[in-house]
Coordinates of C-alpha atoms and ligand atoms in Angstrom, one line a residue:
M32 CA 54.0 27.7 17.9
S33 CA 54.9 27.4 14.2
A34 CA 52.5 28.2 11.5
A35 CA 52.4 24.6 10.5
T36 CA 51.5 23.5 14.1
Q37 CA 48.8 26.2 14.3
G38 CA 47.3 24.8 11.1
F39 CA 47.4 21.3 12.5
N40 CA 45.6 22.4 15.8
R41 CA 42.9 24.2 13.9
R42 CA 42.2 21.4 11.5
Q43 CA 38.5 20.3 11.7
P44 CA 37.4 16.7 11.4
P45 CA 36.6 16.0 7.7
A46 CA 33.0 16.8 6.8
F47 CA 30.8 13.7 6.5
V48 CA 29.8 13.0 2.9
L49 CA 26.9 10.6 2.8
Q50 CA 27.5 9.7 -0.9
N51 CA 31.0 8.5 0.0
F52 CA 29.8 6.6 3.0
L53 CA 27.1 4.9 1.0
A54 CA 29.4 4.0 -1.9
S55 CA 32.1 2.6 0.3
R56 CA 29.8 0.7 2.7
T57 CA 27.8 -0.8 -0.2
A58 CA 31.0 -2.1 -1.8
A59 CA 32.1 -3.5 1.6
V60 CA 28.7 -5.1 2.2
N61 CA 28.7 -6.6 -1.3
R62 CA 32.2 -8.1 -0.7
A63 CA 31.1 -9.6 2.6
L64 CA 27.9 -11.0 1.2
D65 CA 29.8 -12.6 -1.7
G66 CA 32.1 -14.3 0.9
F67 CA 29.2 -15.5 3.1
L68 CA 27.1 -17.0 0.3
P69 CA 28.0 -20.3 -1.4
P70 CA 29.6 -19.7 -4.8
P71 CA 27.2 -19.7 -7.8
T72 CA 28.8 -22.9 -9.0
A73 CA 28.0 -24.8 -5.8
K74 CA 25.5 -27.6 -6.5
P75 CA 22.6 -27.2 -7.0
A76 CA 23.8 -24.2 -9.0
T77 CA 20.3 -23.0 -9.8
I78 CA 19.5 -22.1 -6.2
H79 CA 22.8 -20.3 -5.6
K80 CA 22.5 -18.4 -8.8
A81 CA 18.9 -17.4 -7.9
M82 CA 20.0 -16.3 -4.4
R83 CA 22.8 -14.1 -5.8
Y84 CA 20.6 -12.8 -8.6
S85 CA 18.2 -11.0 -6.2
L86 CA 20.8 -10.2 -3.6
F87 CA 23.1 -8.5 -6.1
A88 CA 20.4 -6.9 -8.2
G89 CA 21.2 -3.4 -7.0
G90 CA 19.3 -2.7 -3.8
K91 CA 20.0 0.5 -1.9
R92 CA 21.6 -1.4 1.0
M93 CA 19.8 1.0 3.5
R94 CA 19.5 -1.6 6.2
P95 CA 23.2 -2.6 6.2
A96 CA 24.1 1.1 6.1
L97 CA 21.9 1.8 9.1
C98 CA 23.4 -1.1 11.0
L99 CA 27.0 0.0 10.3
A100 CA 26.2 3.6 11.1
A101 CA 24.6 2.6 14.4
A102 CA 27.7 0.7 15.4
A103 CA 29.8 3.7 14.6
A104 CA 27.5 6.0 16.7
C105 CA 28.1 3.7 19.7
G106 CA 31.9 3.8 19.2
G107 CA 32.0 0.2 17.8
H108 CA 33.9 -1.3 14.9
E109 CA 32.0 -1.7 11.6
A110 CA 33.8 -5.0 11.1
D111 CA 32.0 -6.4 14.1
A112 CA 28.6 -5.2 12.7
M113 CA 29.3 -6.4 9.2
P114 CA 27.9 -10.0 9.5
L115 CA 24.7 -8.6 11.1
A116 CA 24.4 -6.0 8.4
C117 CA 24.6 -8.8 5.8
A118 CA 22.2 -11.0 7.7
V119 CA 19.5 -8.3 7.7
E120 CA 20.1 -7.7 4.0
C121 CA 19.5 -11.4 3.3
I122 CA 16.2 -11.3 5.3
H123 CA 15.1 -8.1 3.5
T124 CA 15.9 -9.6 0.0
Y125 CA 14.0 -12.8 0.9
S126 CA 11.0 -10.7 1.8
L127 CA 11.1 -8.9 -1.5
V128 CA 11.5 -12.1 -3.5
H129 CA 8.5 -13.6 -1.8
D130 CA 6.5 -10.4 -1.9
D131 CA 6.9 -10.3 -5.7
L132 CA 5.5 -13.8 -6.2
P133 CA 2.2 -14.2 -8.1
A134 CA 0.5 -15.4 -4.8
M135 CA 1.4 -12.1 -3.1
D136 CA 2.0 -8.8 -4.9
D137 CA 2.7 -10.4 -8.3
D138 CA 5.3 -8.1 -9.7
D139 CA 7.5 -8.5 -12.7
Y140 CA 10.3 -6.0 -11.8
R141 CA 12.3 -5.4 -8.7
R142 CA 15.6 -3.5 -8.3
G143 CA 15.4 -2.6 -12.0
K144 CA 15.5 -6.2 -13.1
L145 CA 13.0 -9.0 -13.8
T146 CA 11.8 -10.6 -10.5
S147 CA 13.2 -13.9 -9.4
H148 CA 10.2 -16.0 -10.4
K149 CA 10.2 -14.4 -13.9
V150 CA 13.8 -15.6 -14.4
F151 CA 13.9 -18.9 -12.5
G152 CA 10.3 -19.9 -12.2
E153 CA 8.0 -19.8 -9.1
G154 CA 9.4 -22.9 -7.4
I155 CA 13.0 -21.8 -7.4
A156 CA 12.0 -18.2 -6.4
V157 CA 10.2 -19.6 -3.3
L158 CA 13.2 -21.7 -2.5
A159 CA 15.6 -18.8 -3.1
G160 CA 13.7 -16.7 -0.6
D161 CA 13.7 -19.6 1.9
A162 CA 17.4 -20.1 1.4
L163 CA 18.2 -16.4 1.9
L164 CA 16.2 -16.4 5.1
T165 CA 18.1 -19.4 6.3
Q166 CA 21.4 -17.9 5.1
A167 CA 20.8 -14.9 7.4
F168 CA 20.7 -17.1 10.5
E169 CA 23.8 -19.0 9.4
I170 CA 25.7 -15.7 9.0
A171 CA 24.5 -14.4 12.3
A172 CA 25.3 -17.7 14.0
R173 CA 29.0 -16.9 13.4
C174 CA 28.9 -13.8 15.7
K175 CA 30.4 -14.4 19.0
G176 CA 28.1 -12.0 20.9
W177 CA 29.1 -9.2 23.2
P178 CA 29.1 -8.8 27.0
R179 CA 25.7 -7.0 27.2
Y180 CA 24.3 -8.9 24.2
P181 CA 25.2 -12.6 24.2
H182 CA 25.0 -14.7 21.1
E183 CA 21.4 -15.9 21.7
R184 CA 20.2 -12.3 22.2
I185 CA 21.5 -11.5 18.7
I186 CA 19.7 -14.4 17.1
L187 CA 16.5 -13.6 19.0
E188 CA 16.6 -10.1 17.7
L189 CA 16.7 -11.2 14.1
A190 CA 14.1 -14.0 14.6
R191 CA 11.6 -11.6 16.2
A192 CA 11.9 -8.9 13.6
A193 CA 11.5 -11.5 10.8
G194 CA 8.8 -13.6 12.5
S195 CA 5.1 -13.9 12.7
L196 CA 4.6 -11.0 15.1
Q197 CA 6.6 -8.5 13.0
L198 CA 7.6 -8.7 9.3
I199 CA 5.2 -11.6 8.5
A200 CA 2.4 -10.1 10.7
G201 CA 2.7 -6.9 8.6
Q202 CA 2.6 -8.8 5.4
V203 CA -0.5 -10.8 6.5
A204 CA -2.3 -7.6 7.6
D205 CA -1.3 -6.0 4.3
L206 CA -2.8 -8.9 2.3
E207 CA -5.9 -8.9 4.4
A208 CA -6.4 -5.1 4.0
E209 CA -6.4 -5.2 0.2
G210 CA -9.5 -3.7 -1.3
R211 CA -10.8 -2.8 2.2
K212 CA -11.1 0.5 3.9
I213 CA -8.8 0.6 6.9
S214 CA -8.2 3.3 9.5
A215 CA -4.9 5.3 9.9
K216 CA -4.3 3.2 13.1
Q217 CA -4.6 -0.1 11.2
L218 CA -2.3 1.3 8.6
R219 CA 0.3 2.3 11.3
Y220 CA 0.1 -1.3 12.6
I221 CA 1.0 -2.6 9.1
H222 CA 3.9 -0.1 8.6
E223 CA 5.3 -0.9 12.1
R224 CA 5.6 -4.5 11.2
K225 CA 6.1 -4.7 7.4
T226 CA 8.7 -2.0 7.3
S227 CA 9.8 -0.5 10.6
A228 CA 10.6 -3.8 12.4
L229 CA 13.5 -4.7 10.1
L230 CA 14.9 -1.2 9.9
C231 CA 14.7 -0.9 13.6
C232 CA 16.3 -4.3 14.0
S233 CA 19.2 -3.1 11.7
V234 CA 20.2 -0.2 14.0
R235 CA 19.6 -2.2 17.2
L236 CA 22.0 -5.0 15.9
G237 CA 24.5 -2.3 15.0
G238 CA 24.3 -1.0 18.5
M239 CA 24.6 -4.5 20.0
S240 CA 27.7 -5.2 18.0
A241 CA 29.3 -2.2 19.7
N242 CA 28.1 -3.5 23.1
C243 CA 26.0 -0.3 23.5
T244 CA 24.7 0.9 26.8
P245 CA 21.0 0.4 27.6
A246 CA 20.4 4.2 27.0
Q247 CA 22.0 4.0 23.6
F248 CA 20.0 0.9 22.8
Q249 CA 16.8 2.7 23.7
A250 CA 17.8 5.7 21.6
L251 CA 18.5 3.5 18.6
T252 CA 15.2 1.7 19.0
D253 CA 13.3 5.1 19.0
F254 CA 15.4 6.2 16.0
G255 CA 14.8 3.0 14.0
Y256 CA 11.1 2.9 14.8
H257 CA 10.5 6.5 13.5
V258 CA 12.9 6.2 10.5
G259 CA 11.2 2.9 9.6
L260 CA 7.7 4.5 9.6
A261 CA 8.9 7.5 7.7
F262 CA 10.5 5.2 5.1
Q263 CA 7.2 3.5 4.4
V264 CA 5.3 6.8 4.1
I265 CA 7.9 8.0 1.6
D266 CA 7.7 4.6 -0.2
D267 CA 3.9 5.1 -0.6
I268 CA 4.4 8.7 -1.8
L269 CA 7.0 7.5 -4.4
D270 CA 4.7 4.8 -5.6
M271 CA 2.2 7.5 -6.5
T272 CA 4.5 10.1 -7.8
Q273 CA 7.5 8.4 -9.6
T274 CA 7.7 6.3 -12.7
S275 CA 8.5 2.6 -12.9
E276 CA 11.9 3.5 -14.5
Q277 CA 12.8 5.8 -11.6
L278 CA 11.8 3.2 -9.0
G279 CA 13.1 0.1 -10.7
K280 CA 9.8 -1.6 -9.8
T281 CA 6.3 -1.2 -11.0
A282 CA 4.9 2.2 -9.9
G283 CA 1.3 2.9 -9.1
K284 CA 0.7 -0.6 -7.8
D285 CA -0.8 0.6 -4.5
S286 CA -3.8 2.4 -6.1
A287 CA -4.2 -0.3 -8.7
A288 CA -4.4 -2.9 -6.0
Q289 CA -6.6 -0.6 -3.9
K290 CA -4.0 -0.7 -1.1
A291 CA -4.4 1.4 1.9
T292 CA -1.5 4.0 2.0
Y293 CA -1.0 7.3 3.7
P294 CA -1.4 9.3 0.5
A295 CA -4.7 7.4 -0.2
I296 CA -6.0 8.1 3.3
V297 CA -4.7 11.6 4.1
G298 CA -3.4 12.9 0.7
L299 CA 0.1 13.6 -0.6
E300 CA 0.7 16.9 1.2
K301 CA -0.3 15.6 4.6
S302 CA 1.7 12.4 4.0
R303 CA 4.8 14.5 3.3
R304 CA 4.3 16.4 6.6
I305 CA 3.8 13.1 8.5
A306 CA 7.1 11.8 7.0
E307 CA 8.9 15.0 8.1
E308 CA 7.4 14.8 11.6
L309 CA 8.5 11.1 11.9
T310 CA 12.0 12.0 10.7
G311 CA 12.1 14.9 13.3
K312 CA 11.3 12.4 16.0
A313 CA 14.1 10.1 14.7
F314 CA 16.6 13.0 14.8
A315 CA 15.5 13.8 18.4
A316 CA 16.3 10.3 19.5
L317 CA 19.9 10.8 18.4
D318 CA 20.6 13.7 20.9
I319 CA 22.2 11.2 23.3
F320 CA 25.0 10.6 20.9
K321 CA 26.1 14.2 21.1
G322 CA 27.1 14.7 17.5
K323 CA 28.7 11.2 17.1
A324 CA 25.7 9.9 15.1
V325 CA 26.5 11.9 11.9
A326 CA 26.0 8.9 9.6
L327 CA 22.6 8.1 11.2
E328 CA 21.5 11.7 10.9
A329 CA 22.6 11.9 7.3
L330 CA 20.8 8.6 6.5
A331 CA 17.5 9.8 8.1
E332 CA 17.6 12.9 6.0
F333 CA 18.5 11.0 2.8
L334 CA 15.6 8.5 3.4
L335 CA 13.2 11.5 3.7
K336 CA 14.4 13.1 0.5
R337 CA 15.0 10.0 -1.6
E338 CA 13.5 9.8 -5.0
K339 CA 13.6 6.0 -5.4
Ligands
GRG481 C1 7.0 -11.8 2.1 C2 7.4 -12.1 4.6 C3 7.2 -11.2 3.5 C4 7.2 -9.9 3.7 C5 7.2 -9.0 2.6 C6 9.1 -6.5 1.9 C7 7.7 -6.7 2.0 C8 7.2 -7.6 3.1 C9 6.8 -6.3 1.1 C10 7.4 -5.5 -0.1 C11 6.7 -4.3 -0.3 C12 6.9 -3.2 0.7 C13 6.4 -1.9 0.4 C14 7.7 -3.5 1.8 C15 8.0 -2.5 2.8 C16 9.4 -2.4 2.9 C17 10.0 -1.8 1.7 C18 9.6 -0.4 1.4 C19 10.8 -2.4 1.0 C20 11.6 -1.9 -0.1 O1 12.9 -1.5 0.5 P1 14.0 -0.7 -0.2 O2 13.4 0.5 -0.9 O3 14.4 -1.8 -1.3 O4 15.1 -0.5 0.7 P2 15.8 -2.0 -2.0 O5 15.5 -2.8 -3.3 O6 16.5 -0.7 -2.3 O7 16.6 -2.9 -1.0

């Protein structure tokens, strides 16, 4: 065997670099979203400008990244997962636009920019949120479906995560808990719905686009559930410990609004431990992928250590 061939045989697969993964996938998701949305000049231009304003304001694109990473872990093609990754990001952005409205969290900044209603007025911001939610289903409707996950199963997955038993239920419970003392169990109920449901849906859709096995689907569900809960605990910690400039949104809002959060109920140190434990459970769920879920592992670690 020649020296060159020996070198070839010994070559290791390239190390996974999360920064490169995130940069390339964010660019790909932005290109795909640009293609899915009506152009900003389409009439009525105001609504299309407003939809694009919030969608391209510089979000971290964590849900699309999780969706694409889950597809890869199951041996699928990211191109098949891309429309679903974009659909989830549209739903996520709609929820942020509506959450920032004066009738809800009343925030002036999001993703480092003025919120939609501050730029376009409340009426257009409500409609931009509505249009992004509807756009998500239009994008998802174009997916053909897969043998284990027919087309209607995909639409059902999105509808359930965004609906009145999950995302909206979490927001309702969150609104109703404001200024009241709630238990850790009630807080968990809010986090499961307000945050974890859509993150979990992202990885499940990625798996579905790879026609994943039932065992892989269960593993992705466990992973998404725990990563989603850890994400919210970290979000609450960051709200308390970071500045508005670092976060790109108003910091310290939770305590100002007397919101129930893990740091408020159990303190910062215990909250950090809870986030670590939840991330540990998310990692454990990935065992079934036998080292093929490198991107999901790296994302879970990144979400635990993030500073914004
Ligand atoms: C209005 C139906 C409706 C729901 C609103 C999104 C939401 C529910 C409330 C916003 C406040 C909040 C703490 C939501 C939990 C999910 C969360 C932490 C969102 C922020 O997600 P990031 O950090 O945001 O991924 P970017 O901007 O990076 O995409």
